[in-house]
Each structure stands twice: as C-alpha cells, then as structure tokens.
XYZ file of N, CA and C in Angstrom:
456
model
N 21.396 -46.847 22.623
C 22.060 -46.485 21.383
C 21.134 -46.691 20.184
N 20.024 -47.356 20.015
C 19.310 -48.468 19.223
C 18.413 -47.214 18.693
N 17.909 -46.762 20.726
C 16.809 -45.914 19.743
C 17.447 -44.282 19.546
N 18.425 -43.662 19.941
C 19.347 -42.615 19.365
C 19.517 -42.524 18.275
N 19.739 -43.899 17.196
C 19.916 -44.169 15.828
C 18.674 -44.155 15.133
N 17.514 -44.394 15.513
C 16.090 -44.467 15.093
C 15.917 -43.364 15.399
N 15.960 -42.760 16.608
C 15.560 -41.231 16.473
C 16.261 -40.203 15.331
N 17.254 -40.311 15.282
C 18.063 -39.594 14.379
C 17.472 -39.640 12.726
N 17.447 -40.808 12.240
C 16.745 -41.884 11.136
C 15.416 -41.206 10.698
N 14.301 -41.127 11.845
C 12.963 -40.445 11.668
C 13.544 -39.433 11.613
N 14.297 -38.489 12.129
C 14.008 -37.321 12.782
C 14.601 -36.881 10.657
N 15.664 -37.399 10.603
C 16.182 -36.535 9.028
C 14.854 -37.016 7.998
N 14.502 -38.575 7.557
C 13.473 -38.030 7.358
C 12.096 -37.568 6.960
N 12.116 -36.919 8.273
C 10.888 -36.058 8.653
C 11.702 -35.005 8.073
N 12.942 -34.202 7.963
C 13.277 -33.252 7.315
C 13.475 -33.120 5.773
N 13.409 -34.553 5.494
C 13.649 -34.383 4.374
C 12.421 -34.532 3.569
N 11.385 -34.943 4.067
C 9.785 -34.705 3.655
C 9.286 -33.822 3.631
N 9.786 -32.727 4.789
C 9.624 -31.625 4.544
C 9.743 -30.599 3.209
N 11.101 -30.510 3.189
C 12.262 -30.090 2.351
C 11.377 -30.215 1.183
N 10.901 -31.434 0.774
C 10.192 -31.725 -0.313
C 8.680 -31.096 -0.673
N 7.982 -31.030 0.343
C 6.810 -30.778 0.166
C 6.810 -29.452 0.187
N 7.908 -28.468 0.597
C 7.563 -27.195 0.639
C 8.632 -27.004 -0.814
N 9.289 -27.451 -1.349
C 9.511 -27.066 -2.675
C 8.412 -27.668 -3.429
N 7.747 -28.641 -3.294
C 6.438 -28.725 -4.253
C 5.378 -27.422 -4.002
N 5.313 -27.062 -2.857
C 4.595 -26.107 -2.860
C 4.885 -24.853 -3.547
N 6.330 -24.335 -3.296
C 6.990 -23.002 -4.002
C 6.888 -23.512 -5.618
N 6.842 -24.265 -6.645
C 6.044 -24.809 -7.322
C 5.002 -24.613 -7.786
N 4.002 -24.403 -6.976
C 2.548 -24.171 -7.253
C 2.336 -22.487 -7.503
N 2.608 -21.658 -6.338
C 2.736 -21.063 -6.659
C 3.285 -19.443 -7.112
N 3.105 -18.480 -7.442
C 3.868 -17.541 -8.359
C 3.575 -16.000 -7.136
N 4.525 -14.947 -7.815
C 4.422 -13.998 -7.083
C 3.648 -12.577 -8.161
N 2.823 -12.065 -7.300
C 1.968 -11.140 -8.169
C 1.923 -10.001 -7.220
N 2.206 -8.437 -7.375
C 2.420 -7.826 -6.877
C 2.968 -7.764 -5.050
N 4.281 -9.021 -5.020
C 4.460 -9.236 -4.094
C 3.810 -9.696 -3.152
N 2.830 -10.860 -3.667
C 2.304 -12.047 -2.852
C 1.883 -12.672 -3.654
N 1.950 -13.742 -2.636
C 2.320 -15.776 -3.111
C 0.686 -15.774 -3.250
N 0.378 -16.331 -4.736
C -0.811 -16.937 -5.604
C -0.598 -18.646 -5.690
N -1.349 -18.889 -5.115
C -1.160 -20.689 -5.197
C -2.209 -20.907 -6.448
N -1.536 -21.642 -7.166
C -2.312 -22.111 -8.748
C -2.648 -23.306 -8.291
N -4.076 -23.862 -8.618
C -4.441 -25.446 -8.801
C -4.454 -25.340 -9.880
N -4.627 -27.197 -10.353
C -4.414 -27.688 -11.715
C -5.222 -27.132 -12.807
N -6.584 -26.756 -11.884
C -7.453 -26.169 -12.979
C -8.136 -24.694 -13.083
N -6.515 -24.269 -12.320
C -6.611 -22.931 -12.362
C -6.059 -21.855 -13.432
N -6.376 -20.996 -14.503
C -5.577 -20.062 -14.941
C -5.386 -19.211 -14.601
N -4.345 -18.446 -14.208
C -4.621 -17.056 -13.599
C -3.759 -16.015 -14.680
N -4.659 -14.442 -14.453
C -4.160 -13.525 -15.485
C -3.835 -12.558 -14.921
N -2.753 -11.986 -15.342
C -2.224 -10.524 -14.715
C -3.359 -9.459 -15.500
N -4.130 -8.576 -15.575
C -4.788 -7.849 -16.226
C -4.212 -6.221 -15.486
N -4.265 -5.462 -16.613
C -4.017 -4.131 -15.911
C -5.122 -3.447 -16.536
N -6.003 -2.301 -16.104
C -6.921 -1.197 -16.450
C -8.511 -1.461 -15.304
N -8.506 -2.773 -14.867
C -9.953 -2.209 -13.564
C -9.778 -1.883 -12.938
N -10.794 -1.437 -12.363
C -10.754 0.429 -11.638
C -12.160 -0.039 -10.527
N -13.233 -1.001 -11.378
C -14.381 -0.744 -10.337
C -14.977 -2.085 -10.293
N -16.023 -2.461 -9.663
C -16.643 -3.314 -9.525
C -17.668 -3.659 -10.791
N -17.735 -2.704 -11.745
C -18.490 -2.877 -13.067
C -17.698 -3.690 -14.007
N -16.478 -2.847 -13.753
C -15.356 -3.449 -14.399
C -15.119 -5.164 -14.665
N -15.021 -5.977 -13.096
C -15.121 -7.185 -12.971
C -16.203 -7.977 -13.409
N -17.073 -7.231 -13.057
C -18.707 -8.328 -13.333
C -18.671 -8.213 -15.074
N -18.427 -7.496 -15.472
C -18.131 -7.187 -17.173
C -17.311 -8.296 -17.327
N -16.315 -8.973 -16.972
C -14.977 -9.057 -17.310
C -15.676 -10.642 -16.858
N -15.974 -10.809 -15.632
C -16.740 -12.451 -14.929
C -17.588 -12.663 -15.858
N -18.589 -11.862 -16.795
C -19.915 -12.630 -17.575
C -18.902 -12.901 -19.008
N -18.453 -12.342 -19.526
C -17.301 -13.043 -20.771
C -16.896 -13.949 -20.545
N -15.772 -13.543 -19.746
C -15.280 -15.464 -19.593
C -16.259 -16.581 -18.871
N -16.994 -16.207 -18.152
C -17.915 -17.073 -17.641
C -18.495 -18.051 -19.516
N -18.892 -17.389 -20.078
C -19.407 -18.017 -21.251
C -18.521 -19.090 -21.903
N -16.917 -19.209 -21.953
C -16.280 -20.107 -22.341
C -16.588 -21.404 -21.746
N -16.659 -22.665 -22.951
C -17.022 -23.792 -22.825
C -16.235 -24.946 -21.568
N -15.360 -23.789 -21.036
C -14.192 -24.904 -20.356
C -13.765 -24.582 -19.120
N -15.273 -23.826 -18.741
C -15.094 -23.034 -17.758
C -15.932 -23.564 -16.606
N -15.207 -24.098 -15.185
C -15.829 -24.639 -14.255
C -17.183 -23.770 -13.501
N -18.035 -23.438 -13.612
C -18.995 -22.197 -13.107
C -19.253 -22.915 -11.515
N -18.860 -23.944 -11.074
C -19.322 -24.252 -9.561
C -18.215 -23.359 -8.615
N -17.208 -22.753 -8.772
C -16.021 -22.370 -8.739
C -16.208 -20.664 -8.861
N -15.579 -20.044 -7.600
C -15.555 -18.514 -7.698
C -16.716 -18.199 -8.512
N -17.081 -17.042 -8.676
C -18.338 -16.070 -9.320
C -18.549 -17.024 -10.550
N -18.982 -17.782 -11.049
C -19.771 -18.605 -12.500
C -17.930 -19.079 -13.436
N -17.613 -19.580 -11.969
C -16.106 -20.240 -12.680
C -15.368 -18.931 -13.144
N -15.200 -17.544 -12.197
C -14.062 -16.615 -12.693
C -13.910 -15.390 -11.240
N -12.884 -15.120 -11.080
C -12.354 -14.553 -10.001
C -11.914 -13.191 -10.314
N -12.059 -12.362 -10.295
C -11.578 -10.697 -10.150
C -11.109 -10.600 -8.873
N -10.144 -9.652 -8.904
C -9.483 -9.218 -7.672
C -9.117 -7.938 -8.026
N -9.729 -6.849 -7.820
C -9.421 -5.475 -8.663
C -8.221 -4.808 -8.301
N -8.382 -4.847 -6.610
C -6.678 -4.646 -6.337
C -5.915 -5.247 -6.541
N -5.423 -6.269 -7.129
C -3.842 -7.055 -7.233
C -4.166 -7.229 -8.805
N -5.223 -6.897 -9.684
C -5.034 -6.377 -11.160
C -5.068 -7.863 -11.230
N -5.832 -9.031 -10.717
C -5.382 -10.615 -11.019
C -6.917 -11.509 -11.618
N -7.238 -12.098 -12.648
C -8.123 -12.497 -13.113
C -7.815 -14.186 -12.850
N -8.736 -14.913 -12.373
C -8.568 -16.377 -12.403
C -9.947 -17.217 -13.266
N -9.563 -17.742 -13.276
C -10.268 -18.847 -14.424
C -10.118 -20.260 -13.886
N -11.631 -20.713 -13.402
C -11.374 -22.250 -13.240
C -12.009 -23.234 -13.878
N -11.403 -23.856 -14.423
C -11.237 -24.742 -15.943
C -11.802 -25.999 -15.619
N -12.698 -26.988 -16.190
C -13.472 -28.218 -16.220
C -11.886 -29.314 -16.055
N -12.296 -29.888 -15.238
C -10.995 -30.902 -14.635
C -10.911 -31.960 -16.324
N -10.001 -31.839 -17.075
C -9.882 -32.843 -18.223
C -9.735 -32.252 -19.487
N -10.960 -30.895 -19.151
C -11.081 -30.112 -20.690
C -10.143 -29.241 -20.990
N -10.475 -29.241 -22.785
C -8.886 -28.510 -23.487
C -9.715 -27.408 -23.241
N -8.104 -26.636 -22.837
C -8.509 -25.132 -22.378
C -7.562 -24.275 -23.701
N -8.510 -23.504 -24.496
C -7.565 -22.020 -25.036
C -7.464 -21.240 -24.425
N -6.208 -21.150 -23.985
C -5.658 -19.976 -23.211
C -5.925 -18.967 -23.700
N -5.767 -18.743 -25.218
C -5.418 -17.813 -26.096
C -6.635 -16.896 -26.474
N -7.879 -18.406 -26.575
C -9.077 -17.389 -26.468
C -9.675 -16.748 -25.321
N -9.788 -16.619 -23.941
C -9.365 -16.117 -22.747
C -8.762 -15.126 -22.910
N -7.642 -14.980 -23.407
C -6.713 -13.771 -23.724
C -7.387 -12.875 -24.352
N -8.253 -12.846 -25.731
C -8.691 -12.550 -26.544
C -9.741 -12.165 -25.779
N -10.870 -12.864 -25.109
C -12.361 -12.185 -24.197
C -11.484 -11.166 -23.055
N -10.594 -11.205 -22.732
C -9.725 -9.715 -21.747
C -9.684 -8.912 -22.757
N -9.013 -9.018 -23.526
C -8.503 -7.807 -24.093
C -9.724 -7.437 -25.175
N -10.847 -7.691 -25.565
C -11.368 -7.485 -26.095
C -12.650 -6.659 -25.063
N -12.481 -7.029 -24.028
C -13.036 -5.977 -22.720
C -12.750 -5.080 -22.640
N -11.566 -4.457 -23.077
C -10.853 -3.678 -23.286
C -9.516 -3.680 -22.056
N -8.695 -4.218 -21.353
C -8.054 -4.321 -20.794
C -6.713 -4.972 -21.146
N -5.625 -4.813 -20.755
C -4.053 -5.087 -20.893
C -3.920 -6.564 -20.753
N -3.422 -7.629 -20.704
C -2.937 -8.908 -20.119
C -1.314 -9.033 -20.388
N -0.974 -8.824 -18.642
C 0.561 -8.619 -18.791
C 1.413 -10.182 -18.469
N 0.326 -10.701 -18.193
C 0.744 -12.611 -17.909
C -0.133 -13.061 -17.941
N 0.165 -14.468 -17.893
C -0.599 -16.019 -17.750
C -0.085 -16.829 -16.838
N -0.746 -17.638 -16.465
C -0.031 -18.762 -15.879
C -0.897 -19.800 -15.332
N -0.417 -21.067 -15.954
C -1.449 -22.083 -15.386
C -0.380 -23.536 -14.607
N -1.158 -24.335 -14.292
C -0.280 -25.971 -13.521
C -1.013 -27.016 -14.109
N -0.224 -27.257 -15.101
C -0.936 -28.165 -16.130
C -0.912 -29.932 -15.597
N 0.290 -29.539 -14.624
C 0.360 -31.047 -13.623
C -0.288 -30.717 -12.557
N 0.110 -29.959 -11.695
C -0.650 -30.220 -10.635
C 0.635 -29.524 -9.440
N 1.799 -29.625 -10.379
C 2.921 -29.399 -9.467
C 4.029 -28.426 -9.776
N 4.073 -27.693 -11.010
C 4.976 -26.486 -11.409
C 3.590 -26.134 -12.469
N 4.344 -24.759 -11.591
C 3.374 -23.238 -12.850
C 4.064 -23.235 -13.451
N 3.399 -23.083 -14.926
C 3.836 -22.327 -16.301
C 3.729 -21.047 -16.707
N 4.643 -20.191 -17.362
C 3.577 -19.001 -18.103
C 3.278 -19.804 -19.332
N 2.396 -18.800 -19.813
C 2.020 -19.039 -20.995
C 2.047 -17.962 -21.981
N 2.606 -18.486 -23.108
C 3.300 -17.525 -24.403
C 1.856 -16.661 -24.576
N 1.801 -15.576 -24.850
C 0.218 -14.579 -25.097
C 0.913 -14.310 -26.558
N -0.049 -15.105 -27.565
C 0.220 -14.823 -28.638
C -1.314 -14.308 -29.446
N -1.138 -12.644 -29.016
C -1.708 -11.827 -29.915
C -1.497 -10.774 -30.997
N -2.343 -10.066 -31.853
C -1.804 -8.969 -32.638
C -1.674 -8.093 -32.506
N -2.522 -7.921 -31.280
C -2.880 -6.531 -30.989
C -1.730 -6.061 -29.482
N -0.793 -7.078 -29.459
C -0.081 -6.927 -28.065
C -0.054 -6.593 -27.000
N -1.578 -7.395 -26.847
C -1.857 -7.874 -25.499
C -2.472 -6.579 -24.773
N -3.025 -5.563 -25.637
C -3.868 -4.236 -24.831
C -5.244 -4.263 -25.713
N -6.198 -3.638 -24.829
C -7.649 -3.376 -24.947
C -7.754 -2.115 -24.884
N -8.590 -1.330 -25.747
C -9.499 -0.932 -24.934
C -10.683 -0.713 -24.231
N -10.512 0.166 -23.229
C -11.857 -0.273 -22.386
C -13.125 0.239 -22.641
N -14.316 0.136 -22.955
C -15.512 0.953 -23.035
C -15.416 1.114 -22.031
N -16.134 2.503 -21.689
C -16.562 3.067 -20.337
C -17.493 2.661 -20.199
N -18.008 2.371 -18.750
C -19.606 1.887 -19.061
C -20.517 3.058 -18.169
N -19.863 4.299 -18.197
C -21.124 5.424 -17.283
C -20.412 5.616 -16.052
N -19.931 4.912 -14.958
C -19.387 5.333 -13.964
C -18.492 6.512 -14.173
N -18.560 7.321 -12.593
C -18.026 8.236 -12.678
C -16.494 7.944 -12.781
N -15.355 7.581 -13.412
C -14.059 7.625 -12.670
C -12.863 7.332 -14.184
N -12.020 7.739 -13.733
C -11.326 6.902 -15.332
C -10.383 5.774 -15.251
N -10.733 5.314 -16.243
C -10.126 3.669 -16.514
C -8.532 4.221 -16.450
N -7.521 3.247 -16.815
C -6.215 2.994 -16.877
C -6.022 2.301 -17.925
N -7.282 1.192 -18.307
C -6.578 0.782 -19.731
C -6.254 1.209 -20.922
C-alpha cells in the first residue's frame, strides 16, 4: 500500500512539473507565419515584410550588425535573416540597454515594413513591443541591381 501511495505521489508530481515547464515554454515562444519561434532573453525578433533575396538580408545583417548592443558572436555578426518567414532576429549583449526603437528605425530605413517586435526581457514571457514611428512602420526599399521586384 506504502509504495502505491509513493508511486501515485511521484507519479502526479512528475505531472505536474511537467504541466509547468511546458507552459514556461509556450511562454517563450510566439507564432510567425504558423510556426513556433522560441525567443531567448537576448533575443529580438522582427516581423519584416519586402525581402525578396539574399542581397536583401546581407544589406539588412551589416546595419544592424553596427548597433552598439549587438551580440556579433551570435548568428551572421549578431543578426539572423530568414527571407522566407519575412523574420529578422537580433542578438543583444547579455545586460545591455537595447533600443528597440532604433532597430526599428535601421529596418525601415533599409527600406522595408516592420509588422512586429518581440523580445523576453525575463527569460520567461515574450513581449511585443509598441513600434513607435512616424513614418508607420514602412520603408522604402532601394533596389540594389538584381533582377526581380521588391514587395516593400
């Protein structure tokens, strides 16, 4: 009977540790064209709409790469393109104040859209983040010579 009651005891929980750790996880992170983006703490990630090519990104990676708060050991010189899922990431110096806002400002001044934000300023729930610009949040894009046309 002794150990029926101990089994039972571990067994909930072990369910209830569960239970927990996978809502900390749904937490982390967000859905972007219908798949799960896991955010770390010193991650920002951006919805961007208008790249089209691989010029596009490396354009888009050497800008933000230049911000002071920007981890460069991390994805391409601390910045992530993903041209199909339209998703820009940014990984941020563990401690340092990050402007979101200026980030916002090196996208759209690329000439491209930013239709979200979102960062985990704990470690354990994503935020968005308010995009407070004038120009409402669109670019446009210089062409840079490739054959094809932009979207932004």
């Amino acid at each position: 009977f002794k150990e029926d009651y101990m089994f039972k005891k571990t067994k909930l929980a072990l369910m209830a540790l569960i239970a927990i750790t996978f809502s900390i996880a749904q937490d982390n992170t967000i859905d972007i064209n219908k798949k799960k983006l896991e955010i770390s703490k010193t991650d920002v990630v951006f919805k961007v709409k208008g790249m089209v090519c691989s010029f596009c990104a490396q354009g888009l990676q050497k800008s933000l790469s230049k911000l002071s708060y920007i981890d460069k050991k991390n994805y391409t010189k601390g910045v992530k393109v993903d041209l199909k899922d339209q998703v820009t990431i940014i990984s941020t110096k563990e401690g340092a104040k990050v402007d979101h806002q200026l980030a916002v400002k090196k996208i759209i001044d690329a000439g491209y859209n930013v239709e979200a934000a979102y960062y985990n300023p704990t470690g354990t729930k994503v935020e968005q983040i308010s995009l407070e610009t004038n120009d409402s949040k669109k670019g446009k894009h210089k062409k840079h010579g490739m054959n094809h046309k932009h979207k932004g």
